[in-house]
Amino acid sequence: MAATADRLHFQCHRQFRQALPVVAAPHSQFFSPRSVRVCLTSILTILMLAVIGSSETSRAAELAECREMLIRGDYESCIHATHEAITKNRYGESWPLIKAQAEAASGQFDASLMTIADGLRRYSWSIRLRWAARYAALRSGRPELADALLTEIRTLSKQFSWRYTDSEEIVILGLIDQLDGRDAREILDERFEKAKLRSRTSREPWLAIGDLALNKNDDALAADNFQAALELFPDDPDFTSGLARAMASSDRQAAMVGIEAALKANPKHIPSLLFQVEGLIDAEQYEAAFELLDHVLKIDPLEPEAWAYKAVIAHLKNDLRGETAYRDKALARWTSNPRIDHLIGRKLSQHYRFREGAAYQRKSLAVKPNFAPAQRQLADDLLRLGEDAEGWKVAQAAYDTDSYNVATYNLLELHDELGKFTTLQDDSFTLRMETTESKLYGTEVLALLHRAKRTLGKKYGLELKDRITVEVFPNEDDFAVRTFGMPAVSGYLGVCFGRVITANSPASRRESPSNWEAVLWHEFCHVITLELTRNKIPRWLSEGISVYEELQQNPAWGQRMDLRYREHILNGGLAPLSELSSAFMRPESGWHLQFAYFESALAVDFIVQDFGQESLLAVLGDLKAGLPINVALDRRCTALADLESRFEDFAKKQAESLAPDADWSKPDLEKLLAENDGSLEAWVKENPKNFVALMALVERQLQGKKWDEAEPTLRRLIEVYPSYIGGDNAYERLAGVYRIQERATDERAVLEQFAAISDDSVPANLRLIELQTEATDWSAVEQTAARLFAIDPLLAQSHLSLATVAEKLDRPADATRALTRLLLLAPDDPADIHFRLAKTLLAQGKLNEAKRQTLMALEEAPRFRDAHRLLLQIVQDASNSTTPVTTSEPLTNTNQE
């Protein structure tokens, strides 16, 4: 049939070409009747061609208008207009194709198939129509027809490859290559890029490239592609939506703006609507998500992903019957669609239901064993469940299926990196750390985790029996890959998946240090609450309890009320408890995300204070049983509306209690600072507790190096707002003034005040160690060095100070540990450290080890007289001992004096 159509097509083409010479042939100079007839014929031919050209232009414009209707979601008008054109026998496969696509977009798959069947009677060679028919066949539950159409496309493209060379046809061949498992890079280069060059007016190559990049987790390529496409096709909802999806992991706010723009262009754009549904589910706004899904199903009643999302919501609401029913609906027409179970499982895993999510991925793989997205997600789920052996095996299988996928490649690269880590393990924990870091503070990490397990387990009535895995990454990108699947995800200190904790080590936070003890305490608290609720705890309550427990363990940890939080609360910035999880998913800024953590902890504090720890435990028990959080709060505390009202009052009281003696009014600083005539000083004298004015005044005094004037102002700031520890806090500034004035005692006193309420200040603790060492206050030095160690154990100063304290207090074992660690940090004077280490070992009677360290000191500094004397002493001691003195390893440098 196709061959016959081809012959007819080329016969018409030859006839048209043969007519052209008649028009262009030279004529006799005589006007005979025959020449006149020829001339008239030529003129009529020219006129007919002009009319045909004008008609073709009109039809092209009409076709473009129909295509625009399809893109903009005006499906009814598009179907009507294309039907009219087909009825009028307009030529071109695009007419039935656009009509069929509009019918499919509105869920009319049977009608779409009928339209294509009619179109193929006229355009029997069309693979574009067949490809559209395949999609409609799958969606309408006709897999055999879909397979037959795919076979026809393959046959036609092989037998008549010369025909299928336009942009859209090349894209279809590339999409078939994807089904066949061809290398994605080859498809990009040999199909989609080629199609893009073939036509600058075709949307399909850009869509194909962008979708492939998104499916392979190559967000950068996807974003670049969609951005370039929007320059050619401005405001196109497919490209706007695609760009938003590419940006979602890096800039959620920008992505939401893009989705809104796509929906403005096409209010029925289902991919954009489903993107919004995802956001609502992630924010635990299940009712709103359900309403939006109902809207999607009005557009396309058979949209399988809409029913799949309903199954997700039903599961999260503990509606197991609903979950089954909605999943059945999603698979009703296309039972072999692997994407449905993959989608359900992926969303459950995003809500920390990893075991349930893994079960859905296995269902997806039962339908299509080499479905790479399900393989990749299953690998993540297993690794987050702590089932490493199977998890890495599945990750390798995912890579074997799809070697282009960026996330899978990154994960396997991480596997190689993890192989270099050191593992510390006992009955309760498996701790993986970079080897040097494990030697520097691995023992302390395990000790902290055991303390957290005892303290929090007892408080919440949970006895953990399974071993918990903790992985600490010195590289922030490795942490991001392990945690989120992709690098360059910043802003997170640690993440807990239930029985697996991942954390950034201090090595990745040198520019903005944080307290690693506080981080791990916070994350282990998640282990408790996730285990207690079987991972059914809402985000706000889980984070709230963790931040709250940080403060309970150490008042310097966690988040506390500050001036900006105070203003935000008093200005109505609190999120209702019923919407608090949304604050984590759609924060306006990084600061708003931090406030969500603070508000959540404040809410937990409120519940414990007003209703007791028992009520909080009962709420967790209800969550474990599957009750929604609002129902649990209603049962164990009070009606939700009353609870939210009381919490708002509580939060406002907490805000108002911040520095209650302070004057928080905001003077006209611009006017007060305009003239250096004493106006500011006079205003402060009349308003001595105004925080804003005091800060402005001390800034002027410090800039003018008026140290004597700055001191009382800084002291007053501390009196007015003693808990303020921001970057411009009065404590450190006052300490700086005292240092200039050489008032070491006063400087030390104010720094000790500050260090007691700040858990992450490296400079203050370093300076304190200097002052305390000068004062030979070894107990204070030890306390400060330990505090510095909890911030950054990779700093040599903490180990050096701990070693000095141990030496001064005659604790050779402690000194040995500190000096041994110090050697791992490439100290400036390794000879001295080896020498000191040798002395501590000798004090413990470890002659062989002492001799080795002495020789290493001499290796670094051959003329080190004290080391020579120590070596003689060791040899003499050995002569009086029955144990021979040997060295376990040969020295690397034999050129010694």
XYZ file of N, CA and C in Angstrom, residues 424-430 446 450 453 464-468:
45
model
N 34.206 1.859 61.208
C 34.257 1.543 62.640
C 32.906 0.945 63.005
N 32.898 -0.211 63.621
C 31.624 -0.899 63.843
C 31.572 -1.549 65.209
N 30.393 -1.468 65.836
C 30.122 -2.223 67.054
C 28.695 -2.744 66.950
N 28.143 -3.186 68.041
C 26.806 -3.787 67.996
C 25.710 -2.795 67.630
N 25.954 -1.527 67.853
C 24.912 -0.520 67.648
C 25.087 0.309 66.386
N 26.320 0.505 65.942
C 26.574 1.441 64.859
C 27.609 0.910 63.872
N 27.398 1.294 62.614
C 28.413 1.167 61.577
C 28.757 2.585 61.146
N 31.514 7.891 67.706
C 30.829 6.711 68.250
C 30.364 6.947 69.682
N 26.451 6.772 70.944
C 25.995 5.898 72.036
C 25.316 6.718 73.126
N 21.915 7.556 71.871
C 21.048 6.379 71.892
C 20.519 6.124 73.295
N 16.401 0.543 70.521
C 16.816 0.206 69.163
C 17.585 -1.100 69.161
N 17.195 -1.994 68.284
C 17.872 -3.285 68.207
C 18.721 -3.409 66.945
N 18.329 -2.693 65.897
C 19.078 -2.779 64.643
C 20.267 -1.834 64.664
N 21.281 -2.204 63.925
C 22.475 -1.365 63.831
C 22.183 -0.171 62.917
N 22.619 0.994 63.336
C 22.414 2.229 62.580
C 23.693 2.552 61.816
